[in-house]
């Protein structure tokens, strides 16, 4: 297999693994709220329940509805917090990719891709939070990151980016 193809595959794989690492790391150490269980005793087998059974059923349903509303509120807060953590992680990964860029371009590109995948995860979680202000802020930060990356990586001359000379065995195309 060609060295350029291996570098591209490695870059994409590293980006995916980094995003999974961030997402699963947050999920492991910051668990989501637990969904309330629907009460099993609420389902009656009779086709003609008594007034007392109907009142009991209504009371169980109201308790479940209240527990579900509390869960829903807690889950929106959880999504807001996960959005914030993943956004911070994405920005930190972007900074790391810029630090590594001068030493190893392939590694820097993989970290940058991981940063972008983590940013996409953050945006998705912001939509799940139900908070449009937070979603707007996350998308704004995402736009700033993408514009910054685009200008830094693709539109500045190589000399200004601090590109390394081609290493031994690299072709001029590999150095870019």
CSV table of C-alpha atoms in Angstrom, one decimal:
chain,number,residue,atom,x,y,z
A,1,UNK,CA,0.0,0.0,0.0
A,2,UNK,CA,1.2,3.5,-0.8
A,3,UNK,CA,2.7,5.5,2.1
A,4,UNK,CA,0.3,8.5,1.3
A,5,UNK,CA,-2.7,6.2,1.6
A,6,UNK,CA,-1.5,4.8,4.9
A,7,UNK,CA,-0.9,8.3,6.2
A,8,UNK,CA,-4.5,9.3,5.2
A,9,UNK,CA,-6.0,6.2,6.8
A,10,UNK,CA,-4.0,6.7,9.9
A,11,UNK,CA,-5.1,10.4,10.1
A,12,UNK,CA,-8.8,9.5,9.8
A,13,UNK,CA,-8.5,6.6,12.2
A,14,UNK,CA,-6.7,8.8,14.8
A,15,UNK,CA,-9.4,11.4,14.5
A,16,UNK,CA,-12.2,8.9,15.0
A,17,UNK,CA,-10.4,7.3,18.0
A,18,UNK,CA,-9.7,10.7,19.6
A,19,UNK,CA,-13.4,11.7,19.3
A,20,UNK,CA,-14.5,8.3,20.7
A,21,UNK,CA,-11.9,8.7,23.6
A,22,UNK,CA,-13.4,12.1,24.5
A,23,UNK,CA,-17.0,11.0,24.2
A,24,UNK,CA,-16.6,7.7,26.1
A,25,UNK,CA,-14.3,9.3,28.7
A,26,UNK,CA,-17.0,11.8,29.5
A,27,UNK,CA,-19.7,9.1,29.6
A,28,UNK,CA,-17.6,6.9,31.8
A,29,UNK,CA,-16.8,9.5,34.4
A,30,UNK,CA,-19.9,11.6,34.2
A,31,UNK,CA,-22.9,9.3,33.9
A,32,UNK,CA,-26.2,10.5,32.6
A,33,UNK,CA,-29.3,10.6,34.8
A,34,UNK,CA,-31.2,7.4,35.1
A,35,UNK,CA,-34.5,7.2,33.3
A,36,UNK,CA,-37.5,6.3,35.5
A,37,UNK,CA,-39.0,2.9,35.1
A,38,UNK,CA,-42.7,2.7,34.0
A,39,UNK,CA,-44.6,1.1,36.8
A,40,UNK,CA,-45.5,-2.4,35.9
A,41,UNK,CA,-48.4,-2.6,38.3
A,42,UNK,CA,-50.2,0.1,36.4
A,43,UNK,CA,-51.2,-2.2,33.6
A,44,UNK,CA,-54.4,-4.0,34.5
A,45,UNK,CA,-55.4,-7.3,33.0
A,46,UNK,CA,-59.1,-6.7,33.5
A,47,UNK,CA,-61.2,-5.1,30.8
A,48,UNK,CA,-63.5,-3.5,33.5
A,49,UNK,CA,-61.4,-1.9,36.3
A,50,UNK,CA,-63.1,-0.5,39.4
A,51,UNK,CA,-63.1,3.2,40.3
A,52,UNK,CA,-60.5,2.4,43.0
A,53,UNK,CA,-58.3,0.7,40.6
A,54,UNK,CA,-58.6,3.6,38.1
A,55,UNK,CA,-57.7,6.1,40.8
A,56,UNK,CA,-54.7,4.0,41.8
A,57,UNK,CA,-53.7,3.8,38.1
A,58,UNK,CA,-54.1,7.6,37.7
A,59,UNK,CA,-52.0,8.2,40.8
A,60,UNK,CA,-49.2,5.9,39.5
A,61,UNK,CA,-49.3,7.6,36.1
A,62,UNK,CA,-49.0,11.1,37.8
A,63,UNK,CA,-46.0,9.9,39.8
A,64,UNK,CA,-44.4,8.5,36.7
A,65,UNK,CA,-45.1,11.7,34.7
A,66,UNK,CA,-43.5,13.8,37.5
A,67,UNK,CA,-40.5,11.5,37.7
A,68,UNK,CA,-40.1,11.7,33.9
A,69,UNK,CA,-40.3,15.5,33.8
A,70,UNK,CA,-37.6,15.6,36.5
A,71,UNK,CA,-35.5,13.1,34.4
A,72,UNK,CA,-36.1,15.2,31.3
A,73,UNK,CA,-34.9,18.4,33.1
A,74,UNK,CA,-31.8,16.5,34.5
A,75,UNK,CA,-31.0,15.1,31.0
A,76,UNK,CA,-31.1,18.6,29.4
A,77,UNK,CA,-28.7,19.8,32.1
A,78,UNK,CA,-26.5,16.7,31.5
A,79,UNK,CA,-26.5,17.5,27.7
A,80,UNK,CA,-25.6,21.1,28.5
A,81,UNK,CA,-22.7,20.0,30.7
A,82,UNK,CA,-21.5,17.4,28.1
A,83,UNK,CA,-21.7,20.1,25.4
A,84,UNK,CA,-19.4,22.4,27.5
A,85,UNK,CA,-16.9,19.6,28.3
A,86,UNK,CA,-16.7,18.4,24.6
A,87,UNK,CA,-16.4,22.0,23.4
A,88,UNK,CA,-13.5,22.6,25.8
A,89,UNK,CA,-11.9,19.3,24.7
A,90,UNK,CA,-12.3,20.3,21.0
A,91,UNK,CA,-10.5,23.6,21.6
A,92,UNK,CA,-7.8,21.9,23.6
A,93,UNK,CA,-7.3,19.3,20.9
A,94,UNK,CA,-7.1,22.1,18.3
A,95,UNK,CA,-4.3,23.8,20.4
A,96,UNK,CA,-2.5,20.5,20.7
A,97,UNK,CA,-2.7,19.9,16.9
A,98,UNK,CA,-1.1,23.3,16.3
A,99,UNK,CA,1.7,22.6,18.8
A,100,UNK,CA,2.4,19.2,17.2
A,101,UNK,CA,2.1,20.6,13.6
A,102,UNK,CA,5.8,21.5,13.3
A,103,UNK,CA,7.0,18.1,14.6
A,104,UNK,CA,4.7,15.6,12.8
A,105,UNK,CA,2.2,16.7,10.2
A,106,UNK,CA,0.4,13.4,10.0
A,107,UNK,CA,-0.1,13.3,13.8
A,108,UNK,CA,-1.2,17.0,13.8
A,109,UNK,CA,-3.7,16.3,11.1
A,110,UNK,CA,-5.2,13.3,13.0
A,111,UNK,CA,-5.5,15.4,16.2
A,112,UNK,CA,-7.1,18.2,14.2
A,113,UNK,CA,-9.6,15.8,12.7
A,114,UNK,CA,-10.3,14.4,16.2
A,115,UNK,CA,-10.9,18.0,17.3
A,116,UNK,CA,-13.4,18.5,14.5
A,117,UNK,CA,-15.2,15.2,15.2
A,118,UNK,CA,-15.4,16.2,18.9
A,119,UNK,CA,-16.8,19.6,17.8
A,120,UNK,CA,-19.5,17.9,15.8
A,121,UNK,CA,-20.3,15.8,18.9
A,122,UNK,CA,-20.5,18.9,21.0
A,123,UNK,CA,-22.8,20.6,18.5
A,124,UNK,CA,-25.1,17.5,18.5
A,125,UNK,CA,-25.2,17.5,22.3
A,126,UNK,CA,-26.0,21.2,22.3
A,127,UNK,CA,-29.1,20.5,20.1
A,128,UNK,CA,-30.1,17.8,22.6
A,129,UNK,CA,-29.9,20.2,25.5
A,130,UNK,CA,-32.9,22.2,24.3
A,131,UNK,CA,-31.0,25.4,24.9
A,132,UNK,CA,-30.9,27.4,21.6
A,133,UNK,CA,-28.5,30.0,23.1
A,134,UNK,CA,-26.0,27.3,24.0
A,135,UNK,CA,-26.4,25.8,20.6
A,136,UNK,CA,-25.8,29.2,19.0
A,137,UNK,CA,-22.6,29.7,21.1
A,138,UNK,CA,-21.3,26.2,20.3
A,139,UNK,CA,-21.9,26.7,16.6
A,140,UNK,CA,-20.3,30.1,16.7
A,141,UNK,CA,-17.2,28.6,18.4
A,142,UNK,CA,-17.3,25.8,15.8
A,143,UNK,CA,-17.4,28.4,13.0
A,144,UNK,CA,-14.5,30.3,14.5
A,145,UNK,CA,-12.5,27.0,14.9
A,146,UNK,CA,-13.2,26.0,11.3
A,147,UNK,CA,-12.3,29.4,9.9
A,148,UNK,CA,-9.2,29.6,12.0
A,149,UNK,CA,-8.1,26.1,10.9
A,150,UNK,CA,-8.9,26.8,7.3
A,151,UNK,CA,-6.9,30.0,7.3
A,152,UNK,CA,-4.0,28.5,9.2
A,153,UNK,CA,-3.7,25.2,7.4
A,154,UNK,CA,-4.9,25.9,3.9
A,155,UNK,CA,-4.5,29.6,3.0
A,156,UNK,CA,-1.2,30.6,4.6
A,157,UNK,CA,2.1,30.1,2.8
A,158,UNK,CA,4.1,27.1,4.1
A,159,UNK,CA,6.9,29.3,5.3
A,160,UNK,CA,4.5,31.2,7.5
A,161,UNK,CA,3.0,28.0,8.9
A,162,UNK,CA,6.5,26.9,9.9
A,163,UNK,CA,6.5,23.8,7.7
A,164,UNK,CA,9.4,21.4,8.2
A,165,UNK,CA,11.6,20.5,5.4
A,166,UNK,CA,10.8,17.0,4.0
A,167,UNK,CA,12.2,14.3,6.2
A,168,UNK,CA,14.3,11.5,4.8
A,169,UNK,CA,12.3,9.2,2.5
A,170,UNK,CA,9.5,11.7,2.1
A,171,UNK,CA,8.6,12.9,-1.4
A,172,UNK,CA,7.8,16.6,-1.9
A,173,UNK,CA,4.1,15.7,-2.0
A,174,UNK,CA,4.4,13.9,1.4
A,175,UNK,CA,5.8,17.0,3.0
A,176,UNK,CA,2.8,19.2,2.2
